[in-house]
């Protein structure tokens, strides 16, 4: 990792560690589908700083598709090329390739580490459906991730095949100096200085200078750890000083289940507007949805939804996909169950007659859309969350009414380390005010949303900013 990369990814390195960052810098990913889920995935992976991103999506950009994504360059004809331009704009260090022809051998030739499928571009091709691509990936030690959004339904599944986890949870290892120890009933009881949190691992290291030994934990508290008796550990404790007890995380190697196995076992997490658990109808909906995904049928109700996306759900799915990509490095524990989103309670009964009158006209109720358009919103902070929230508000057509506006305040200016977490900023944004730059970018991405930027502090000694009659975009 060179100095420029270290500075650019400094916050990310602080979160995941330099070892994981180095693995990301050498990772090659192939993305199939560059629509709403795909575009958000491109954004996340480009900011992560992977080595190569291969994008396949020959879909011609129509007015309807353009309405479902925020980044769309007029000179591009396909979603794949459009995705390539977005990636290069976000992070020129990533080697991004727009694939015009796709076959499975391409994955071997280009030494791809992971395939991500966000769109069923091969619907009727039995040799290129989800299960056949999964099978090919498993046989060739390629990780496989699926993330799909059809209207108000979403689905995420993975198959990491044989995989080794180096760090199960990503949490710092707890440690503390040993204060005393005793032995009784073949148990070594060790008193330690108070830990910040309970041990998650079932093993610890005892360290004194260059000497160390591993012990098996029976149980533990914040101030005491009980180990299986061992004469070697007893001698170590008796013959060393200033001994530090350190949580020890073992690597875990295992085989992950196939997509079909998980579907047949109905092993999924169900997320709706009202619950994160299964409901009386969730099994039926999950079964019908996954059956359609694995073998699309012409007479299925999902054919009506396959070309419709709900952007906020697409964004959530893409975020989870990108976290799974990080897990390829051995950091954290990969998903071994499906996630099924059912937001169908949002489906409107009285919709606009025109599909293009609003980004969500084909999904949401007319009355709900009118309420969202009329909102006046005040957002404090224009960092990573501010970028995402303002973009999502724009894609939902918030603050697009005559007397509505999104007001953004942030006193901070942009620095290099912001660029890999705050996607609305570019290299030429460095040194500029964050709220002004967000307003500038949103005028391009979500031009119908009215926005206004401030650099005022907000606190108990300051009267709330006077929100004047909205005008057009104002920095």
Short mmCIF file of C-alpha atoms in Angstrom, two decimals:
data_model
loop_
_atom_site.label_atom_id
_atom_site.label_comp_id
_atom_site.label_asym_id
_atom_site.label_seq_id
_atom_site.Cartn_x
_atom_site.Cartn_y
_atom_site.Cartn_z
CA UNK A 1 0.00 0.00 0.00
CA UNK A 2 1.57 3.31 -1.06
CA UNK A 3 1.30 6.64 0.79
CA UNK A 4 -1.55 7.93 -1.38
CA UNK A 5 -3.60 4.79 -0.75
CA UNK A 6 -2.86 4.92 2.98
CA UNK A 7 -4.12 8.51 3.15
CA UNK A 8 -7.19 7.84 0.98
CA UNK A 9 -8.27 4.72 2.89
CA UNK A 10 -7.06 5.82 6.35
CA UNK A 11 -10.52 5.71 7.99
CA UNK A 12 -11.27 2.33 6.38
CA UNK A 13 -7.94 0.93 7.52
CA UNK A 14 -8.82 2.05 11.03
CA UNK A 15 -12.07 0.07 10.81
CA UNK A 16 -10.97 -3.18 9.15
CA UNK A 17 -7.17 -3.18 9.55
CA UNK A 18 -4.30 -2.93 7.07
CA UNK A 19 -4.25 -6.69 6.38
CA UNK A 20 -7.88 -6.67 5.22
CA UNK A 21 -7.29 -3.48 3.24
CA UNK A 22 -4.35 -5.05 1.40
CA UNK A 23 -6.54 -8.02 0.45
CA UNK A 24 -9.24 -5.68 -0.87
CA UNK A 25 -6.63 -3.87 -2.95
CA UNK A 26 -5.86 -7.19 -4.65
CA UNK A 27 -9.46 -8.36 -5.12
CA UNK A 28 -11.12 -8.88 -8.52
CA UNK A 29 -14.92 -8.79 -8.70
CA UNK A 30 -17.29 -9.43 -11.58
CA UNK A 31 -20.69 -7.72 -11.36
CA UNK A 32 -23.61 -8.88 -13.51
CA UNK A 33 -26.30 -6.20 -13.63
CA UNK A 34 -25.74 -2.43 -13.33
CA UNK A 35 -29.28 -1.20 -12.66
CA UNK A 36 -30.38 0.24 -9.31
CA UNK A 37 -28.84 -2.51 -7.11
CA UNK A 38 -25.86 -2.78 -9.44
CA UNK A 39 -25.18 0.96 -9.50
CA UNK A 40 -25.22 1.16 -5.71
CA UNK A 41 -22.92 -1.89 -5.58
CA UNK A 42 -20.54 -0.23 -8.04
CA UNK A 43 -20.48 2.83 -5.79
CA UNK A 44 -19.69 0.80 -2.67
CA UNK A 45 -17.03 -1.43 -4.25
CA UNK A 46 -15.30 1.50 -5.94
CA UNK A 47 -15.09 3.35 -2.64
CA UNK A 48 -13.82 0.18 -0.92
CA UNK A 49 -10.85 0.25 -3.29
CA UNK A 50 -10.86 -3.23 -4.82
CA UNK A 51 -8.27 -3.89 -7.53
CA UNK A 52 -10.57 -4.71 -10.46
CA UNK A 53 -14.28 -4.38 -11.13
CA UNK A 54 -15.62 -6.16 -14.23
CA UNK A 55 -19.15 -5.01 -15.13
CA UNK A 56 -21.54 -6.80 -17.47
CA UNK A 57 -24.88 -5.26 -18.41
CA UNK A 58 -25.69 -4.68 -22.10
CA UNK A 59 -29.13 -3.29 -21.24
CA UNK A 60 -29.92 -0.17 -23.27
CA UNK A 61 -30.74 2.81 -21.04
CA UNK A 62 -34.35 3.84 -21.60
CA UNK A 63 -36.33 6.71 -20.06
CA UNK A 64 -37.80 4.27 -17.55
CA UNK A 65 -34.38 2.94 -16.52
CA UNK A 66 -32.95 6.46 -16.31
CA UNK A 67 -35.70 7.30 -13.86
CA UNK A 68 -34.61 4.46 -11.54
CA UNK A 69 -30.92 5.45 -11.16
CA UNK A 70 -29.22 8.69 -10.15
CA UNK A 71 -26.02 8.51 -12.19
CA UNK A 72 -26.60 8.53 -15.92
CA UNK A 73 -24.26 10.07 -18.45
CA UNK A 74 -26.04 11.12 -21.64
CA UNK A 75 -23.29 9.75 -23.87
CA UNK A 76 -23.65 6.19 -22.55
CA UNK A 77 -26.02 3.72 -24.19
CA UNK A 78 -25.75 0.72 -21.86
CA UNK A 79 -25.94 0.28 -18.11
CA UNK A 80 -22.58 -1.49 -18.17
CA UNK A 81 -20.76 1.45 -19.73
CA UNK A 82 -22.58 3.86 -17.45
CA UNK A 83 -21.43 1.84 -14.43
CA UNK A 84 -17.85 1.89 -15.66
CA UNK A 85 -17.91 5.71 -15.85
CA UNK A 86 -19.36 5.98 -12.33
CA UNK A 87 -16.65 3.73 -10.91
CA UNK A 88 -13.85 5.65 -12.61
CA UNK A 89 -15.31 8.94 -11.39
CA UNK A 90 -15.53 7.72 -7.80
CA UNK A 91 -12.11 6.07 -7.64
CA UNK A 92 -9.68 6.14 -10.55
CA UNK A 93 -7.43 3.69 -8.67
CA UNK A 94 -9.89 0.88 -9.40
CA UNK A 95 -9.31 -0.89 -12.71
CA UNK A 96 -12.87 -0.96 -14.06
CA UNK A 97 -13.78 -2.91 -17.21
CA UNK A 98 -17.09 -2.84 -19.07
CA UNK A 99 -17.65 -6.37 -20.45
CA UNK A 100 -19.53 -6.48 -23.74
CA UNK A 101 -19.64 -10.30 -23.97
CA UNK A 102 -19.93 -12.59 -20.97
CA UNK A 103 -19.21 -16.29 -20.50
CA UNK A 104 -18.15 -18.36 -17.51
CA UNK A 105 -14.64 -18.98 -18.83
CA UNK A 106 -14.09 -15.23 -18.61
CA UNK A 107 -14.10 -15.64 -14.83
CA UNK A 108 -11.20 -18.10 -14.96
CA UNK A 109 -9.21 -16.18 -17.55
CA UNK A 110 -9.38 -13.00 -15.49
CA UNK A 111 -8.84 -14.71 -12.10
CA UNK A 112 -12.08 -13.38 -10.65
CA UNK A 113 -12.44 -13.78 -6.86
CA UNK A 114 -16.17 -13.07 -6.61
CA UNK A 115 -19.24 -12.95 -8.88
CA UNK A 116 -22.16 -10.70 -7.90
CA UNK A 117 -25.50 -11.13 -9.65
CA UNK A 118 -27.96 -8.23 -9.29
CA UNK A 119 -30.10 -8.84 -12.35
CA UNK A 120 -31.41 -11.90 -14.21
CA UNK A 121 -29.82 -11.02 -17.54
CA UNK A 122 -29.82 -14.67 -18.63
CA UNK A 123 -33.44 -15.47 -17.71
CA UNK A 124 -34.19 -18.15 -20.29
CA UNK A 125 -30.66 -19.55 -20.59
CA UNK A 126 -30.44 -22.74 -18.51
CA UNK A 127 -26.67 -22.77 -18.86
CA UNK A 128 -26.47 -19.28 -17.32
CA UNK A 129 -29.08 -19.16 -14.60
CA UNK A 130 -28.40 -18.52 -10.92
CA UNK A 131 -27.84 -22.17 -10.04
CA UNK A 132 -25.54 -22.96 -12.98
CA UNK A 133 -23.39 -19.88 -12.27
CA UNK A 134 -23.30 -20.87 -8.59
CA UNK A 135 -22.19 -24.39 -9.50
CA UNK A 136 -19.41 -23.08 -11.76
CA UNK A 137 -18.21 -20.67 -9.08
CA UNK A 138 -18.10 -23.39 -6.40
CA UNK A 139 -16.11 -25.73 -8.62
CA UNK A 140 -13.60 -22.97 -9.33
CA UNK A 141 -13.32 -21.54 -5.80
CA UNK A 142 -15.07 -18.27 -6.70
CA UNK A 143 -17.37 -16.64 -4.15
CA UNK A 144 -20.95 -16.08 -5.36
CA UNK A 145 -23.34 -13.37 -4.17
CA UNK A 146 -26.90 -12.68 -5.35
CA UNK A 147 -28.81 -9.47 -4.58
CA UNK A 148 -32.11 -8.85 -6.39
CA UNK A 149 -34.80 -6.16 -6.10
CA UNK A 150 -38.12 -6.68 -7.87
CA UNK A 151 -40.50 -3.86 -6.98
CA UNK A 152 -41.08 -4.12 -3.20
CA UNK A 153 -39.41 -7.53 -2.84
CA UNK A 154 -35.73 -8.10 -2.23
CA UNK A 155 -33.55 -11.19 -1.94
CA UNK A 156 -29.95 -11.77 -0.89
CA UNK A 157 -28.09 -15.06 -0.82
CA UNK A 158 -24.46 -16.15 -0.98
CA UNK A 159 -22.36 -19.24 -1.44
CA UNK A 160 -18.78 -19.01 -0.21
CA UNK A 161 -18.33 -22.77 -0.73
CA UNK A 162 -15.18 -23.71 1.25
CA UNK A 163 -14.07 -20.64 3.16
CA UNK A 164 -11.79 -19.74 6.05
CA UNK A 165 -12.79 -17.08 8.58
CA UNK A 166 -9.75 -15.43 10.15
CA UNK A 167 -11.63 -12.99 12.37
CA UNK A 168 -15.16 -14.07 13.26
CA UNK A 169 -16.51 -10.70 14.40
CA UNK A 170 -13.94 -8.00 13.62
CA UNK A 171 -13.92 -6.85 17.23
CA UNK A 172 -10.58 -5.97 18.91
CA UNK A 173 -9.25 -8.78 21.08
CA UNK A 174 -9.83 -8.13 24.78
CA UNK A 175 -6.78 -8.21 27.03
CA UNK A 176 -5.72 -7.50 30.60
CA UNK A 177 -2.85 -8.15 33.00
CA UNK A 178 -3.15 -11.15 35.33
CA UNK A 179 -3.42 -10.16 38.99
CA UNK A 180 -3.69 -13.58 40.64
CA UNK A 181 -4.49 -17.22 39.93
CA UNK A 182 -5.61 -20.33 41.79
CA UNK A 183 -6.14 -24.00 40.93
CA UNK A 184 -9.05 -26.13 42.12
CA UNK A 185 -10.81 -29.19 40.71
CA UNK A 186 -8.67 -29.20 37.56
CA UNK A 187 -9.65 -25.61 36.79
CA UNK A 188 -7.24 -22.69 36.66
CA UNK A 189 -9.01 -19.55 37.88
CA UNK A 190 -7.30 -16.34 36.77
CA UNK A 191 -8.10 -12.89 38.16
CA UNK A 192 -7.42 -10.11 35.67
CA UNK A 193 -7.75 -6.36 35.48
CA UNK A 194 -11.27 -5.48 34.34
CA UNK A 195 -11.95 -6.07 30.65
CA UNK A 196 -14.03 -3.65 28.55
CA UNK A 197 -16.37 -6.45 27.45
CA UNK A 198 -16.84 -10.20 27.85
CA UNK A 199 -14.70 -12.61 25.89
CA UNK A 200 -16.31 -13.96 22.72
CA UNK A 201 -13.62 -16.52 21.93
CA UNK A 202 -13.18 -19.86 23.71
CA UNK A 203 -9.39 -19.55 23.79
CA UNK A 204 -6.89 -17.07 25.25
CA UNK A 205 -3.17 -16.48 25.00
CA UNK A 206 -1.02 -15.90 28.07
CA UNK A 207 1.84 -13.61 27.05
CA UNK A 208 4.99 -12.63 28.89
CA UNK A 209 7.64 -10.94 26.77
CA UNK A 210 8.37 -13.29 23.86
CA UNK A 211 6.86 -16.28 25.68
CA UNK A 212 3.25 -17.24 25.13
CA UNK A 213 0.90 -20.19 25.61
CA UNK A 214 -2.71 -20.89 24.61
CA UNK A 215 -5.41 -22.01 27.03
CA UNK A 216 -9.03 -23.16 26.62
CA UNK A 217 -11.69 -21.02 28.30
CA UNK A 218 -14.37 -22.76 30.40
CA UNK A 219 -16.19 -19.56 31.35
CA UNK A 220 -15.32 -15.94 31.97
CA UNK A 221 -16.45 -12.61 33.39
CA UNK A 222 -14.99 -9.13 33.09
CA UNK A 223 -12.56 -9.81 35.98
CA UNK A 224 -12.04 -13.58 35.95
CA UNK A 225 -11.26 -16.26 33.38
CA UNK A 226 -11.40 -19.98 34.12
CA UNK A 227 -9.24 -22.30 32.00
CA UNK A 228 -8.98 -26.06 31.56
CA UNK A 229 -6.17 -27.30 33.76
CA UNK A 230 -2.81 -27.88 32.12
CA UNK A 231 0.51 -28.47 33.87
CA UNK A 232 2.22 -26.41 31.16
CA UNK A 233 -0.07 -23.43 31.85
CA UNK A 234 0.52 -23.87 35.60
CA UNK A 235 4.31 -23.72 35.10
CA UNK A 236 3.94 -20.71 32.78
CA UNK A 237 1.97 -18.82 35.43
CA UNK A 238 4.43 -19.75 38.17
CA UNK A 239 7.60 -18.92 36.25
CA UNK A 240 6.72 -15.68 34.42
CA UNK A 241 6.01 -12.10 35.49
CA UNK A 242 3.80 -9.35 34.02
CA UNK A 243 1.66 -11.88 32.23
CA UNK A 244 -1.00 -10.50 29.92
CA UNK A 245 -4.12 -12.51 29.08
CA UNK A 246 -5.18 -11.88 25.46
CA UNK A 247 -8.30 -13.12 23.70
CA UNK A 248 -7.31 -15.55 20.94
CA UNK A 249 -9.36 -15.94 17.78
CA UNK A 250 -8.87 -19.17 15.89
CA UNK A 251 -9.39 -19.38 12.16
CA UNK A 252 -12.48 -21.38 11.19
CA UNK A 253 -12.70 -23.33 7.94
CA UNK A 254 -16.03 -24.69 6.79
CA UNK A 255 -18.30 -25.46 3.85
CA UNK A 256 -21.25 -23.25 3.11
CA UNK A 257 -24.62 -24.49 1.91
CA UNK A 258 -25.83 -24.20 -1.66
CA UNK A 259 -28.64 -21.80 -2.54
CA UNK A 260 -30.99 -24.72 -3.21
CA UNK A 261 -30.26 -26.21 0.21
CA UNK A 262 -31.19 -22.96 1.95
CA UNK A 263 -34.35 -22.58 -0.12
CA UNK A 264 -35.46 -26.16 0.56
CA UNK A 265 -34.76 -25.74 4.28
CA UNK A 266 -36.53 -22.36 4.27
CA UNK A 267 -33.57 -20.96 6.17
CA UNK A 268 -34.06 -17.24 5.66
CA UNK A 269 -34.37 -13.97 7.54
CA UNK A 270 -37.66 -12.24 6.81
CA UNK A 271 -37.78 -8.44 6.86
CA UNK A 272 -41.02 -6.52 6.40
CA UNK A 273 -42.24 -3.09 7.48
CA UNK A 274 -43.49 -4.48 10.78
CA UNK A 275 -41.22 -7.39 11.67
CA UNK A 276 -37.78 -8.93 11.26
CA UNK A 277 -39.18 -12.39 11.92
CA UNK A 278 -41.35 -14.80 9.93
CA UNK A 279 -45.07 -14.20 9.58
CA UNK A 280 -48.06 -16.37 8.72
CA UNK A 281 -47.58 -15.68 5.02
CA UNK A 282 -43.80 -15.27 4.79
CA UNK A 283 -43.04 -18.93 3.90
CA UNK A 284 -45.49 -18.85 1.00
CA UNK A 285 -44.16 -15.53 -0.33
CA UNK A 286 -40.55 -16.65 0.09
CA UNK A 287 -41.20 -19.96 -1.67
CA UNK A 288 -43.00 -18.31 -4.59
CA UNK A 289 -40.34 -15.63 -4.98
CA UNK A 290 -37.33 -17.95 -4.87
CA UNK A 291 -39.07 -20.44 -7.18
CA UNK A 292 -39.46 -17.65 -9.73
CA UNK A 293 -35.84 -16.53 -9.32
CA UNK A 294 -34.47 -20.01 -9.91
CA UNK A 295 -36.82 -20.80 -12.78
CA UNK A 296 -38.62 -17.73 -14.17
CA UNK A 297 -42.13 -18.47 -15.42
CA UNK A 298 -43.98 -16.43 -18.03
CA UNK A 299 -47.27 -16.61 -16.13
CA UNK A 300 -45.88 -15.57 -12.73
CA UNK A 301 -47.09 -12.42 -10.98
CA UNK A 302 -43.43 -11.46 -10.53
CA UNK A 303 -43.17 -10.78 -14.26
CA UNK A 304 -45.07 -7.57 -13.50
CA UNK A 305 -42.37 -6.53 -11.02
CA UNK A 306 -39.15 -7.73 -12.61
CA UNK A 307 -38.37 -4.40 -14.32
CA UNK A 308 -39.41 -2.21 -11.37
CA UNK A 309 -37.08 -1.26 -8.51
CA UNK A 310 -37.69 0.55 -5.24
CA UNK A 311 -34.47 2.51 -4.94
CA UNK A 312 -34.14 2.60 -1.15
CA UNK A 313 -34.50 -1.19 -1.00
CA UNK A 314 -31.96 -1.50 -3.83
CA UNK A 315 -29.57 0.64 -1.79
CA UNK A 316 -29.98 -1.55 1.31
CA UNK A 317 -29.36 -4.71 -0.72
CA UNK A 318 -26.23 -3.23 -2.31
CA UNK A 319 -24.86 -2.26 1.09
CA UNK A 320 -25.23 -5.83 2.35
CA UNK A 321 -23.65 -7.19 -0.83
CA UNK A 322 -20.62 -4.95 -0.32
CA UNK A 323 -20.22 -6.11 3.28
CA UNK A 324 -20.19 -9.69 2.02
CA UNK A 325 -17.36 -8.74 -0.36
CA UNK A 326 -15.30 -7.54 2.61
CA UNK A 327 -15.88 -10.94 4.25
CA UNK A 328 -14.08 -12.67 1.36
CA UNK A 329 -10.85 -11.42 2.98
CA UNK A 330 -11.53 -13.61 6.04
CA UNK A 331 -12.75 -10.67 8.12
CA UNK A 332 -16.15 -11.28 9.74
CA UNK A 333 -18.57 -14.18 9.24
CA UNK A 334 -20.31 -14.59 5.84
CA UNK A 335 -24.06 -15.01 5.52
CA UNK A 336 -25.16 -18.63 5.56
CA UNK A 337 -28.87 -17.95 5.23
CA UNK A 338 -31.04 -16.02 2.78
CA UNK A 339 -32.48 -12.57 3.47
CA UNK A 340 -35.95 -11.94 2.08
CA UNK A 341 -37.44 -8.44 2.06
CA UNK A 342 -41.20 -8.02 1.73
CA UNK A 343 -42.24 -4.36 1.72
CA UNK A 344 -45.47 -5.04 -0.17
CA UNK A 345 -47.46 -3.18 2.52
CA UNK A 346 -46.18 -0.01 0.81
CA UNK A 347 -47.82 -0.90 -2.51
CA UNK A 348 -50.25 1.83 -3.46
CA UNK A 349 -53.89 1.31 -4.43
CA UNK A 350 -54.43 4.69 -6.11
CA UNK A 351 -51.40 5.29 -8.32
CA UNK A 352 -50.52 7.94 -10.88
CA UNK A 353 -51.56 7.03 -14.42
CA UNK A 354 -48.17 8.02 -15.85
CA UNK A 355 -45.12 5.92 -15.00
CA UNK A 356 -42.86 8.96 -15.34
CA UNK A 357 -44.73 11.50 -13.20
CA UNK A 358 -42.66 10.36 -10.20
CA UNK A 359 -39.77 7.96 -9.60
CA UNK A 360 -42.06 5.73 -7.55
CA UNK A 361 -45.31 6.23 -9.46
CA UNK A 362 -45.53 2.53 -10.33
CA UNK A 363 -45.18 1.51 -6.68
CA UNK A 364 -46.47 3.99 -4.11
CA UNK A 365 -49.87 5.48 -3.49
CA UNK A 366 -50.53 8.88 -5.05
CA UNK A 367 -51.39 10.44 -1.67
CA UNK A 368 -48.10 9.23 -0.10
CA UNK A 369 -46.07 10.62 -3.00
CA UNK A 370 -47.80 14.01 -2.61
CA UNK A 371 -46.90 14.09 1.10
CA UNK A 372 -43.24 13.24 0.40
CA UNK A 373 -42.99 15.94 -2.26
CA UNK A 374 -44.29 18.61 0.16
CA UNK A 375 -41.83 17.94 2.99
CA UNK A 376 -39.42 20.57 4.29
CA UNK A 377 -36.43 18.79 5.81
CA UNK A 378 -33.50 20.13 7.82
CA UNK A 379 -30.41 17.89 7.80
CA UNK A 380 -27.53 18.54 10.20
CA UNK A 381 -24.29 16.98 8.92
CA UNK A 382 -23.09 16.39 5.38
CA UNK A 383 -20.68 13.49 5.86
CA UNK A 384 -21.04 9.83 4.90
CA UNK A 385 -24.59 9.47 6.25
CA UNK A 386 -25.53 12.89 4.91
CA UNK A 387 -24.48 11.86 1.40
CA UNK A 388 -26.53 8.67 1.55
CA UNK A 389 -29.61 10.17 3.20
CA UNK A 390 -29.81 13.15 0.83
CA UNK A 391 -29.38 10.89 -2.21
CA UNK A 392 -32.09 8.52 -1.00
CA UNK A 393 -34.45 11.41 -0.27
CA UNK A 394 -33.91 12.63 -3.81
CA UNK A 395 -34.57 9.20 -5.28
CA UNK A 396 -37.86 9.10 -3.35
CA UNK A 397 -38.74 12.57 -4.74
CA UNK A 398 -38.83 14.23 -1.35
CA UNK A 399 -38.71 18.04 -1.34
CA UNK A 400 -39.79 18.41 -4.96
CA UNK A 401 -42.96 20.38 -4.26
CA UNK A 402 -43.38 24.11 -4.87
CA UNK A 403 -42.90 25.13 -1.22
CA UNK A 404 -40.60 22.35 -0.04
CA UNK A 405 -36.85 22.14 0.34
CA UNK A 406 -34.01 20.08 1.84
CA UNK A 407 -31.86 22.34 4.04
CA UNK A 408 -28.34 21.07 4.79
CA UNK A 409 -25.84 22.55 7.23
CA UNK A 410 -22.27 21.49 7.94
CA UNK A 411 -19.31 23.67 8.91
CA UNK A 412 -16.75 21.06 7.83
CA UNK A 413 -14.64 21.09 4.67
CA UNK A 414 -13.70 18.09 2.54
CA UNK A 415 -10.37 16.27 2.91
CA UNK A 416 -8.80 13.35 1.04
CA UNK A 417 -9.85 10.68 3.55
CA UNK A 418 -13.52 11.68 3.04
CA UNK A 419 -13.52 10.54 -0.59
CA UNK A 420 -13.67 6.78 0.03
CA UNK A 421 -16.71 7.12 2.34
CA UNK A 422 -18.62 10.13 1.04
CA UNK A 423 -19.52 9.41 -2.57
CA UNK A 424 -20.90 12.85 -3.48
CA UNK A 425 -17.40 14.35 -3.25
CA UNK A 426 -14.56 14.21 -5.80
CA UNK A 427 -10.87 15.14 -5.87
CA UNK A 428 -11.71 18.67 -6.94
CA UNK A 429 -14.02 18.93 -3.90
CA UNK A 430 -11.09 18.88 -1.44
CA UNK A 431 -11.02 22.06 0.61
CA UNK A 432 -14.60 23.01 -0.25
CA UNK A 433 -17.56 23.08 2.13
CA UNK A 434 -19.39 19.75 2.46
CA UNK A 435 -22.95 21.06 2.41
CA UNK A 436 -22.30 23.19 -0.68
CA UNK A 437 -20.74 20.26 -2.53
CA UNK A 438 -23.66 17.98 -1.69
CA UNK A 439 -26.08 20.56 -3.06
CA UNK A 440 -23.95 20.85 -6.21
CA UNK A 441 -23.91 17.08 -6.77
CA UNK A 442 -27.60 16.61 -6.04
CA UNK A 443 -28.45 19.21 -8.67
CA UNK A 444 -27.01 16.70 -11.14
CA UNK A 445 -28.22 13.43 -9.59
CA UNK A 446 -31.70 14.42 -8.36
CA UNK A 447 -32.42 17.72 -10.15
CA UNK A 448 -36.08 17.91 -9.13
CA UNK A 449 -35.26 18.07 -5.41
CA UNK A 450 -34.88 21.61 -4.06
CA UNK A 451 -31.86 21.99 -1.79
CA UNK A 452 -30.10 24.75 0.12
CA UNK A 453 -26.68 24.70 1.81
CA UNK A 454 -25.57 26.41 5.04
CA UNK A 455 -22.34 26.51 7.04
CA UNK A 456 -23.98 27.53 10.33
CA UNK A 457 -23.39 25.72 13.63
CA UNK A 458 -26.49 24.38 15.34
CA UNK A 459 -26.75 24.41 19.12
CA UNK A 460 -28.73 25.64 22.10
CA UNK A 461 -27.23 29.13 21.85
CA UNK A 462 -28.26 29.58 18.24
CA UNK A 463 -31.78 30.16 17.03
CA UNK A 464 -32.73 27.63 14.38
CA UNK A 465 -31.75 28.74 10.92
CA UNK A 466 -34.44 30.85 9.31
CA UNK A 467 -35.88 28.77 6.49
CA UNK A 468 -36.90 31.20 3.82
CA UNK A 469 -39.17 30.67 0.85
CA UNK A 470 -37.50 27.94 -1.25
CA UNK A 471 -35.82 28.80 -4.49
CA UNK A 472 -33.88 26.55 -6.86
CA UNK A 473 -30.62 24.83 -5.89
CA UNK A 474 -28.59 27.26 -3.82
CA UNK A 475 -25.08 26.91 -2.42
#
